[in-house]
Coordinates of C-alpha atoms and ligand atoms in Angstrom, one line a residue:
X1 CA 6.9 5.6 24.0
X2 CA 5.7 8.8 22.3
X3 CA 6.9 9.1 18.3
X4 CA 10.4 9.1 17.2
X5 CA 12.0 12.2 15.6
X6 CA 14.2 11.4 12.7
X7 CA 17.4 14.1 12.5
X8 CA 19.1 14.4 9.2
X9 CA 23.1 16.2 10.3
X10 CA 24.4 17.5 6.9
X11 CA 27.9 17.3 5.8
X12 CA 27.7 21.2 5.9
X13 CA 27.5 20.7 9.8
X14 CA 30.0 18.1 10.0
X15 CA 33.4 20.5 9.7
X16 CA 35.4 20.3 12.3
X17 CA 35.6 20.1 16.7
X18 CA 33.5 23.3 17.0
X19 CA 30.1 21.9 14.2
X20 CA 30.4 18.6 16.4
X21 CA 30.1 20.6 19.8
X22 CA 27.4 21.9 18.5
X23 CA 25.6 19.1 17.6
X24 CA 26.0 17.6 21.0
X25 CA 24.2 20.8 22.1
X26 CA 21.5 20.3 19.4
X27 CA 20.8 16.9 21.0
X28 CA 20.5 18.1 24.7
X29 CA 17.9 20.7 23.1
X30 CA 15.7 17.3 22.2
X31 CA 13.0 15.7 24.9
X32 CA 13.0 12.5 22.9
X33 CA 15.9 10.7 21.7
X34 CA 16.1 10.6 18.4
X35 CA 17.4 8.6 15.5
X36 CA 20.5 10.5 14.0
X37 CA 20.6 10.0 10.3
X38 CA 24.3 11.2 9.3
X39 CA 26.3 12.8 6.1
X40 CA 29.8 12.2 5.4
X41 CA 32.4 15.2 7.1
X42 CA 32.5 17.7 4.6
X43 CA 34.4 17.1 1.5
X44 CA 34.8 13.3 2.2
X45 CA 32.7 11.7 -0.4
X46 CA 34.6 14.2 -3.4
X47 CA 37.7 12.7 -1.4
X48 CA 36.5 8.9 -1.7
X49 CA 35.7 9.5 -5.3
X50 CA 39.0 10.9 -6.0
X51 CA 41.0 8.0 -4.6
X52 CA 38.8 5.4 -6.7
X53 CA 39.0 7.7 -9.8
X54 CA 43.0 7.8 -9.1
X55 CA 43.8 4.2 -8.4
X56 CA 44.2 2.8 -11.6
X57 CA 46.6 5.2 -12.5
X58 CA 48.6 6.8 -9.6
X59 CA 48.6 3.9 -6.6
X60 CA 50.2 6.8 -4.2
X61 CA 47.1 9.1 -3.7
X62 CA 45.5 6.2 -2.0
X63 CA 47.5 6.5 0.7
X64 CA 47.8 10.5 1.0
X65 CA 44.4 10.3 1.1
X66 CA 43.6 8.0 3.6
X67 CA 45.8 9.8 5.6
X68 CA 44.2 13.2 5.2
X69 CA 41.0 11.6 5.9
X70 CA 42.6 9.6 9.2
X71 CA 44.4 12.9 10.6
X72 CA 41.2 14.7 10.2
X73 CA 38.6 12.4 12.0
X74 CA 41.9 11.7 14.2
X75 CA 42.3 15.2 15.5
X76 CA 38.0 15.9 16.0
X77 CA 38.4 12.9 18.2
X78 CA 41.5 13.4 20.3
X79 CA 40.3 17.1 21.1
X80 CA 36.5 16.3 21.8
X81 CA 36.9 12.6 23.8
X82 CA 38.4 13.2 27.0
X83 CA 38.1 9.6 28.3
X84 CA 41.3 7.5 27.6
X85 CA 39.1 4.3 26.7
X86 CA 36.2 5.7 24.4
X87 CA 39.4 7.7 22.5
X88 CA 40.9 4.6 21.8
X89 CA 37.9 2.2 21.0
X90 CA 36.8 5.0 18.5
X91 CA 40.4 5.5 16.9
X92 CA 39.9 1.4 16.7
X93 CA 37.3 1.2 15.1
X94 CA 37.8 3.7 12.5
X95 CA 41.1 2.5 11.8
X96 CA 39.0 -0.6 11.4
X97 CA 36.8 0.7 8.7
X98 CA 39.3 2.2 7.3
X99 CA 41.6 -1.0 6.6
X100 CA 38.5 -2.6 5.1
X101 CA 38.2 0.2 2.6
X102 CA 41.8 0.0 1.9
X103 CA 41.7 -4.0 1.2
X104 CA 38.8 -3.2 -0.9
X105 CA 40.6 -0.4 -3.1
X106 CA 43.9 -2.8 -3.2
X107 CA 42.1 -5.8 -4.4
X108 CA 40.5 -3.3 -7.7
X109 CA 43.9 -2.1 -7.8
X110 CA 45.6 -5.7 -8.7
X111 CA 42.7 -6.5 -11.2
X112 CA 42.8 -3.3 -12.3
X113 CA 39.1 -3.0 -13.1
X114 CA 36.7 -0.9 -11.4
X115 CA 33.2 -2.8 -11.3
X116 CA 30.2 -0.7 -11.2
X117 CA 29.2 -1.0 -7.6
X118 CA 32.2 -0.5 -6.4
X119 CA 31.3 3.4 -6.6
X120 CA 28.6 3.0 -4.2
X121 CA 30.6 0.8 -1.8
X122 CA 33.9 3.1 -1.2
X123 CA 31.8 6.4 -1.9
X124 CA 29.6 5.0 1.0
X125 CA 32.4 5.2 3.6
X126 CA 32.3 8.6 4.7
X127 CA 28.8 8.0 6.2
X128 CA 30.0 5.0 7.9
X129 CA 32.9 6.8 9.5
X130 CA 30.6 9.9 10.6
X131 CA 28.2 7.7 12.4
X132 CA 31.8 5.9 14.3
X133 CA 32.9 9.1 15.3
X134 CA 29.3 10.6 16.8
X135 CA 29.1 7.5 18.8
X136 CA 32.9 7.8 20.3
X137 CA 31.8 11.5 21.0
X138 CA 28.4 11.4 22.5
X139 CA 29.7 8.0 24.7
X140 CA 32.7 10.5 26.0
X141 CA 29.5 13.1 26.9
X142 CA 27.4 10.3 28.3
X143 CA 25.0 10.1 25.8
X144 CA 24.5 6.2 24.9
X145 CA 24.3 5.7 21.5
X146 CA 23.5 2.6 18.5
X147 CA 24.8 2.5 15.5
X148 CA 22.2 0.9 13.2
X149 CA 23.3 0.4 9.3
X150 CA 21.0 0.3 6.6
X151 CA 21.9 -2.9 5.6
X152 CA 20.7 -4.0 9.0
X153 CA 17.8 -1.9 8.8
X154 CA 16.2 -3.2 6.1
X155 CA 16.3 0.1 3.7
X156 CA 15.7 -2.0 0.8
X157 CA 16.0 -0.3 -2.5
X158 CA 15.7 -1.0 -6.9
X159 CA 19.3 -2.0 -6.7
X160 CA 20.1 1.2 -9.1
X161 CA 23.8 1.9 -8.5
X162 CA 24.5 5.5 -8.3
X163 CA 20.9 6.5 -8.1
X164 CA 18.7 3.8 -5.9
X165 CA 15.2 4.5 -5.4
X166 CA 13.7 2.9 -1.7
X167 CA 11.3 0.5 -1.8
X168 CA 9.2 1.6 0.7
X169 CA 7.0 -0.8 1.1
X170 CA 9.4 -3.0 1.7
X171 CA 11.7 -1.2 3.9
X172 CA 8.8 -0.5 6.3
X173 CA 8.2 -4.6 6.7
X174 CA 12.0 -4.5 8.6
X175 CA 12.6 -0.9 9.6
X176 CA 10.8 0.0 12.8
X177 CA 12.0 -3.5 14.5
X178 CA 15.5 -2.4 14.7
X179 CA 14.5 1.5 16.1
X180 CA 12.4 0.0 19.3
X181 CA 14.7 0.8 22.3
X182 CA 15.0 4.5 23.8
X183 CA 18.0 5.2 22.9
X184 CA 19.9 7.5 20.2
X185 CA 20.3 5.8 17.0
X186 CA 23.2 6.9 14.7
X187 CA 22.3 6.1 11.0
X188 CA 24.8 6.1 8.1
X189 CA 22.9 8.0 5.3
X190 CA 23.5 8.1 1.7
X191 CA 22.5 4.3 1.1
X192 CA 20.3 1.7 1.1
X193 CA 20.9 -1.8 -0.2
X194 CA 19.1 -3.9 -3.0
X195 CA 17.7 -7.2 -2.9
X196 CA 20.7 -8.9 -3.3
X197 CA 22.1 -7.7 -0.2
X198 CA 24.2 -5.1 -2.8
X199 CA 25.2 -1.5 -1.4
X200 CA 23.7 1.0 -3.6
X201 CA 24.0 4.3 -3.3
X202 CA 20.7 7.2 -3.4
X203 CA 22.2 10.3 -5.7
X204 CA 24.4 12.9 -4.4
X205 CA 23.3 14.6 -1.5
X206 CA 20.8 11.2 -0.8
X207 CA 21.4 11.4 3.0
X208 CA 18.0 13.7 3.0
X209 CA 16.4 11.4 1.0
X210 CA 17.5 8.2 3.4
X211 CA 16.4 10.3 6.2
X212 CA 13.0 10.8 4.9
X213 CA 12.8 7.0 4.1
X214 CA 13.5 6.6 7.7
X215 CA 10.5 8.8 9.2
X216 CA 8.2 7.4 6.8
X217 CA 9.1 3.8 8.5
X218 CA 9.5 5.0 12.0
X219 CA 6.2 6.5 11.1
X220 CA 7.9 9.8 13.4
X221 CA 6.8 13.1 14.5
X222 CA 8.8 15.3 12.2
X223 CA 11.8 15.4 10.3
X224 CA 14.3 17.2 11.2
X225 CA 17.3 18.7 9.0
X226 CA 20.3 20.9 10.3
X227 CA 21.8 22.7 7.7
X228 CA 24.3 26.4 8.1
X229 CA 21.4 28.0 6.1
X230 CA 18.4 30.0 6.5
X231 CA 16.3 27.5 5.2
X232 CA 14.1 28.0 1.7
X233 CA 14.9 31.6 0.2
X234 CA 12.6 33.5 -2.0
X235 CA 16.1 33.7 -4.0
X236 CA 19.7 32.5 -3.8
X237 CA 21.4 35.0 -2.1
X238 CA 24.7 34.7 -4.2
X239 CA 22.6 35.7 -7.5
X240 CA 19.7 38.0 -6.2
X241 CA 19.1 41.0 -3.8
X242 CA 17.4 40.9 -0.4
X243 CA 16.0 37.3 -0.8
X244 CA 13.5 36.6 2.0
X245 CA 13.2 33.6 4.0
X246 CA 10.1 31.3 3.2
X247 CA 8.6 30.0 6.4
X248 CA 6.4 27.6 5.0
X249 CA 6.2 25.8 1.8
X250 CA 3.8 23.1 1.0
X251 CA 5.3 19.8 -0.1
X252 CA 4.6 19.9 -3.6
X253 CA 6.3 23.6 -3.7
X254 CA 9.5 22.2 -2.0
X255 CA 9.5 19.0 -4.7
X256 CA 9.7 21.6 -7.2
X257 CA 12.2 23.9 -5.7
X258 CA 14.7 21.0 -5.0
X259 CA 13.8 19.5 -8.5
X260 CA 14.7 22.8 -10.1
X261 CA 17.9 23.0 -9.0
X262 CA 17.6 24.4 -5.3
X263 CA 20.7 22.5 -4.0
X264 CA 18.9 22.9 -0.4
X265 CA 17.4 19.4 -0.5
X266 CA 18.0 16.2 -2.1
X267 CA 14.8 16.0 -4.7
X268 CA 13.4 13.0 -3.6
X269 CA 13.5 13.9 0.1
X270 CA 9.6 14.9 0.2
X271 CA 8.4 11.8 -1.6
X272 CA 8.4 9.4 1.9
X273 CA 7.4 11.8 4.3
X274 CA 4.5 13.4 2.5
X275 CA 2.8 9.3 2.1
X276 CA 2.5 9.9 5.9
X277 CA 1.6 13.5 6.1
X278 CA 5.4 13.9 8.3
X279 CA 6.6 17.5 8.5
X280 CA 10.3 18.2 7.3
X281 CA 11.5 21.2 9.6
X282 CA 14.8 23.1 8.6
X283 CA 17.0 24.3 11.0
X284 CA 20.0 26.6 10.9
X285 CA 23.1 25.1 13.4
X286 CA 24.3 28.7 13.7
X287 CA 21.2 29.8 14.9
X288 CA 20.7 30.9 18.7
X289 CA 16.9 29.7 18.5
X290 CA 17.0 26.2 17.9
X291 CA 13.5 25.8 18.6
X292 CA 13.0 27.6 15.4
X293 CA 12.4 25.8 12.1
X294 CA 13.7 28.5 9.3
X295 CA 11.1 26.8 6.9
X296 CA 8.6 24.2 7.5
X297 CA 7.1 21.9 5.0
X298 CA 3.9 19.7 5.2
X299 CA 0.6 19.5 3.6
X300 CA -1.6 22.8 4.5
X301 CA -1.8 25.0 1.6
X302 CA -0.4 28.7 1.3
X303 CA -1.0 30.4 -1.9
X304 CA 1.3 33.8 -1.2
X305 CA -0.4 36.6 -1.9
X306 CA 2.2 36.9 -5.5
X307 CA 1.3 33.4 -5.8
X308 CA 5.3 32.8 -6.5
X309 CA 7.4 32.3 -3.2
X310 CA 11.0 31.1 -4.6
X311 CA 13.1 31.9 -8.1
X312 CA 15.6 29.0 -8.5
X313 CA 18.1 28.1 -11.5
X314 CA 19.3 24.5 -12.6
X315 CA 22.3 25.0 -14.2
X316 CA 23.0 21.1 -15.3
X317 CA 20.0 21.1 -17.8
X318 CA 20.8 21.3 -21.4
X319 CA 17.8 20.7 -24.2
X320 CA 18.0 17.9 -27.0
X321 CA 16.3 19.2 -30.2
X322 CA 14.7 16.3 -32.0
X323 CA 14.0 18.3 -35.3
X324 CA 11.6 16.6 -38.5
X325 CA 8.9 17.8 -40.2
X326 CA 5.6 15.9 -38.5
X327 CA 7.1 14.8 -35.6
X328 CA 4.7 16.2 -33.5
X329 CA 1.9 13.6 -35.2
X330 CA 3.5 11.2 -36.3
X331 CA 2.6 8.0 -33.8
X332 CA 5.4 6.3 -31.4
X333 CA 8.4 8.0 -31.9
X334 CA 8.2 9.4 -28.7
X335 CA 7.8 6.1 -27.3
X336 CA 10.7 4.2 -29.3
X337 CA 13.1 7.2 -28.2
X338 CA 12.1 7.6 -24.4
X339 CA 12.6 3.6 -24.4
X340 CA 16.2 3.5 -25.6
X341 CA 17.3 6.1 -23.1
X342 CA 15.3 4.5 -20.0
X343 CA 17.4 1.3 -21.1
X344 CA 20.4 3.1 -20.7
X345 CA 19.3 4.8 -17.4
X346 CA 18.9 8.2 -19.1
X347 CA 16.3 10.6 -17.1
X348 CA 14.4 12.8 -19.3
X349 CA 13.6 15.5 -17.1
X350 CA 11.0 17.4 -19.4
X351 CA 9.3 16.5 -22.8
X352 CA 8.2 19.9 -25.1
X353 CA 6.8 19.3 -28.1
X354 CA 5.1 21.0 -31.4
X355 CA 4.5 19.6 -34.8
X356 CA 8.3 20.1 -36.2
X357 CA 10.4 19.6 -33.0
X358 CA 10.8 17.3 -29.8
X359 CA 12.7 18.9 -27.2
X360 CA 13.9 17.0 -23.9
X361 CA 15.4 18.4 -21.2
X362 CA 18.3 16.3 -20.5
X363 CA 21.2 16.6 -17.1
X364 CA 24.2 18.2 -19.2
X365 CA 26.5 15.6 -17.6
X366 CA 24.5 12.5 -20.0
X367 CA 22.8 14.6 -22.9
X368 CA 26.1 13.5 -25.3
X369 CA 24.9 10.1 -24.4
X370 CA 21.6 10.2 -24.7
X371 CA 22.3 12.2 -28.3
X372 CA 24.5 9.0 -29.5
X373 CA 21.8 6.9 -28.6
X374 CA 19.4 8.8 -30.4
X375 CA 21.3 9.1 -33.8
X376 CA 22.4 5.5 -34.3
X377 CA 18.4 4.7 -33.6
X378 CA 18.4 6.6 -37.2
X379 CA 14.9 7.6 -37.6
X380 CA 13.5 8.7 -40.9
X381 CA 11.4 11.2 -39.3
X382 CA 14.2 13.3 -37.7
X383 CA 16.2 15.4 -39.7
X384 CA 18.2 17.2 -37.6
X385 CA 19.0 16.4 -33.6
X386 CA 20.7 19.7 -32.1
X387 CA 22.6 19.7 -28.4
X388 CA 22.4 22.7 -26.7
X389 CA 24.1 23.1 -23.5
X390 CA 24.5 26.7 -23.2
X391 CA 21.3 27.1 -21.3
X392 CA 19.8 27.7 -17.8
X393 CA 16.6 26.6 -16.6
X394 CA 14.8 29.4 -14.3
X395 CA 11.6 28.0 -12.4
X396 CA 9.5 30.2 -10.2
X397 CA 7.9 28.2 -7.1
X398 CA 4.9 28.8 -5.9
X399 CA 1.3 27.4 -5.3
X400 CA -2.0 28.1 -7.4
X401 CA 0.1 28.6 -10.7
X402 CA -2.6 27.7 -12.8
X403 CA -5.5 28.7 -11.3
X404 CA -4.2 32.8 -10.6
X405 CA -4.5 35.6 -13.6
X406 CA -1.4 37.3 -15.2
X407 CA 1.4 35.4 -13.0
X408 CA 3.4 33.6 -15.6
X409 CA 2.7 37.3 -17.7
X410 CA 4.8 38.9 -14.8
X411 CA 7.3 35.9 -15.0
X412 CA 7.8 36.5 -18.5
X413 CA 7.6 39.8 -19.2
X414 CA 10.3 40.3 -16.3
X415 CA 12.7 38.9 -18.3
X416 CA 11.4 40.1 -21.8
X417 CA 11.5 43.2 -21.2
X418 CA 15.4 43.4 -20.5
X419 CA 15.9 41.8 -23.9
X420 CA 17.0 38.3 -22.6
X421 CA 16.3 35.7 -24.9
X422 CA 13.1 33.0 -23.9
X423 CA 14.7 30.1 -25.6
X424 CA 11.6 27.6 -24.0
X425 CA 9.1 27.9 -21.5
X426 CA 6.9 25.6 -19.2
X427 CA 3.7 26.6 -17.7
X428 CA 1.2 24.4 -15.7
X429 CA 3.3 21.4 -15.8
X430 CA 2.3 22.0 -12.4
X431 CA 0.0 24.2 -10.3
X432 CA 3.7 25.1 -8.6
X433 CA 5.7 25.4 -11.1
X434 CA 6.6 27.7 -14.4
X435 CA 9.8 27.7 -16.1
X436 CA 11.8 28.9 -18.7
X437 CA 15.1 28.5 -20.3
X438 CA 16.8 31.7 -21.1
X439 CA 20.5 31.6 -22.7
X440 CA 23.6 30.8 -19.8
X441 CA 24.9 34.3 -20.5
X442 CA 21.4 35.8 -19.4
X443 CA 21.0 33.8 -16.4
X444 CA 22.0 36.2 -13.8
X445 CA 20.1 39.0 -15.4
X446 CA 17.1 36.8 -16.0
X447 CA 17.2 36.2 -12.0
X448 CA 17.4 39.4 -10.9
X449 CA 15.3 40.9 -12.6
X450 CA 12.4 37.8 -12.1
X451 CA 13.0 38.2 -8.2
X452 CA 12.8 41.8 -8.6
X453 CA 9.6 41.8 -9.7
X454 CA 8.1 39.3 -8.2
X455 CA 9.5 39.8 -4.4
X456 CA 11.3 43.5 -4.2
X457 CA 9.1 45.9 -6.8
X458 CA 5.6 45.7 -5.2
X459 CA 7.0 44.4 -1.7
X460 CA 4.6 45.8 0.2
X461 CA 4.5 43.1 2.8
X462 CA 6.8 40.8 3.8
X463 CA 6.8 37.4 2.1
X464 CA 4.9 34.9 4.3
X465 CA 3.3 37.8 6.6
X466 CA -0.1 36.0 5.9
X467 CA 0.9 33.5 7.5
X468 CA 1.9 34.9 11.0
Ligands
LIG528 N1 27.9 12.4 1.4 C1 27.0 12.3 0.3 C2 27.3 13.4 -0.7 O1 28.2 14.1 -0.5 C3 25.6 12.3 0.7 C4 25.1 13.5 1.5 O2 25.9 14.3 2.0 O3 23.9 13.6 1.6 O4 26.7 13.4 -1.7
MG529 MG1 22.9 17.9 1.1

């Protein structure tokens, strides 16, 4: 049997009748049948959330809820499965799921305490009803399906909640025995489960990363993502003019992009697949071509000509200001404050440092926290410890960084020169990545202008023509 292709379907694809038509056509365009890794519909996980964030206090919007949820998967289903008997197993089965999740939500509601992994268990519903529905339809268009859950997978994980990594090494051991027939697998993403036999949950957006856990096991030929999107942008189109598409990035450049705040792709999506050299290969569902990957990302290295490729923005980072006169010398405080907020779960996302200040880049959702946890450590060295959340973090993509004259210059001065503020900047963190934070007010100017003259000013070939 030649390699499995994993596909990763997107809640962005997963709308309505006319998105689930056309993944049916997606599937015809395929030689090989492959395993279907599968988002929630669109909007269904913010909807799960609501319900479990309401319960406690307003029992009613469970059930308006559920009902939304139940007329919508209702309707896709009664116009897109023709045969009587495959309508009705499907709306069995999800009514099944569905009163499961509803015992589940009444019992927290009667001891009215929400325990922590009961986030992960109801928010991981959506992906369990996606993968009931798929099957019902492709059975209807005689396309024989399995649905294979990741607890019955093996995709073991730390047992995080909220924010599992995958133990791969582990998964692997049980993985590929459950993928062995040739058939189409349908594969609830979003989750994994720990050691305990616990359902944990991989981040927002984690049905990429899932996905990529599975072609690493199934050891496949590509990975395959359908988005509505052109793929990687040399900018986002809703904050810079005539961004180009980027046909190739290497993995490390697309680790950065999605770590700096390019919603595109989960971050940790390229950490399975590049262990066993796998491409990831984006597609566009609206796209005529479906043989043509918008962007493709593996291992063979393109330095652009302007060494950049992509300007993204990360909106959710705020800097923590550790200030103290000698804290840049003296020995272990670092390591007595980065231990604290690891015991708490706190991610630092960057460390900058000089003799009178620590700064760490913090997610603005947890930097209170991680503040609180910081002052009642009371350290003599530190003086002051300042929040700022006002910020944006700009990072400019692109391979050879380091090694290429005058790039982070251009970066900089792009941005200088229009009088916007440089509050802290990164360079050679990595050979793909520079960054800066500029004040939030600045942050559209600060793109513009960046992409402007790295991509529009001088363009006087097309981003990526070296490749062709
Ligand atoms: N449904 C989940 C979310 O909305 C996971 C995913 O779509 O990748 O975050
Ligand atoms: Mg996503």
């Amino acid at each position: 049997m030649s390699k499995k292709i994993v596909l990763k379907i997107g809640g962005s694809v997963l709308k309505n009748q006319d998105s689930v038509q056309k993944i049916i056509n997606i599937l015809k365009s395929y030689e090989q049948k492959p395993v279907i890794v599968v988002s929630a519909f669109l909007g269904i996980t913010d909807k799960l959330k609501e319900s479990l964030e309401n319960l406690l206090s307003e029992e009613s919007s469970l059930n308006r809820i559920f009902e939304e949820i139940l007329h919508f998967k209702s309707s896709i289903i009664i116009e897109l499965i023709d045969n009587d008997k495959i309508r009705q197993n499907t709306l069995d089965e999800l009514n099944k799921e569905l009163r499961n999740l509803r015992q589940y939500l009444q019992g927290i509601y009667y001891i009215r305490y929400i325990p922590e992994k009961a986030h992960d268990y109801v928010l991981s519903f959506g992906e369990k009803l996606s993968v009931i529905l798929l099957k019902g339809v492709f059975a209807d268009k005689n396309i024989a399906s399995e649905i294979v859950y990741p607890e019955k997978a093996g995709l073991v994980t730390d047992g995080i909640f909220g924010n599992a990594s995958i133990d791969l090494i582990a998964a692997k051991k049980q993985v590929p025995i459950n993928f062995t027939k040739d058939i189409v697998y349908l594969v609830p993403g979003f989750y994994g489960v720990s050691k305990k036999s616990e359902l944990t949950l991989l981040g927002r957006g984690g049905t990429d990363y899932s996905a990529a856990a599975f072609a690493y096991c199934l050891d496949a030929e590509s990975l395959d993502i359908w988005k509505d999107v052109n793929g990687f942008m040399s900018g986002d189109p809703k904050h810079v003019n005539n961004p180009q598409r980027i046909k190739h990035l290497t993995y490390s450049e697309a680790a950065e992009l999605a770590y700096f705040g390019a919603g595109i792709l989960h971050p940790r999506t390229v950490e399975p697949v590049r262990l066993a050299n796998i491409p990831i290969r984006l597609f566009n569902i609206n796209n005529a071509d479906k043989k043509t990957a918008q962007t493709i990302i593996d291992n063979n290295i393109s330095i652009h000509p302007e060494v950049s490729k992509s300007v993204t923005v990360d909106k959710n980072t705020g800097i923590l200001k550790l200030q103290g006169p000698g804290v840049g010398y003296i020995p272990g405080i670092l390591s007595e404050i980065t231990k604290e907020l690891h015991l708490h779960n706190i991610n630092i996302n960057s460390v900058i440092t000089s003799q009178i200040a620590i700064n760490l880049l913090i997610d603005k959702d947890i930097i209170d926290k991680a503040y609180q946890l910081i002052s009642k450590l009371n350290l003599q060295v530190l003086t002051n410890i300042i929040v700022k959340k006002d910020v944006s973090l700009i990072a400019v993509v692109g391979n050879g960084m380091t090694e290429a004259y005058g790039v982070a210059a251009r970066i900089l001065s792009a941005v200088s020169e229009h009088g916007i503020n440089i509050q802290l900047s990164s360079i050679g963190a990595s050979d793909a990545v520079t960054y800066l934070i500029v004040d939030e007010k600045d942050t559209n100017k600060a793109l513009t202008e960046i992409h402007y003259t790295l991509f529009e000013k001088n363009a006087k070939q097309e981003i990526n023509s070296y490749l062709n």
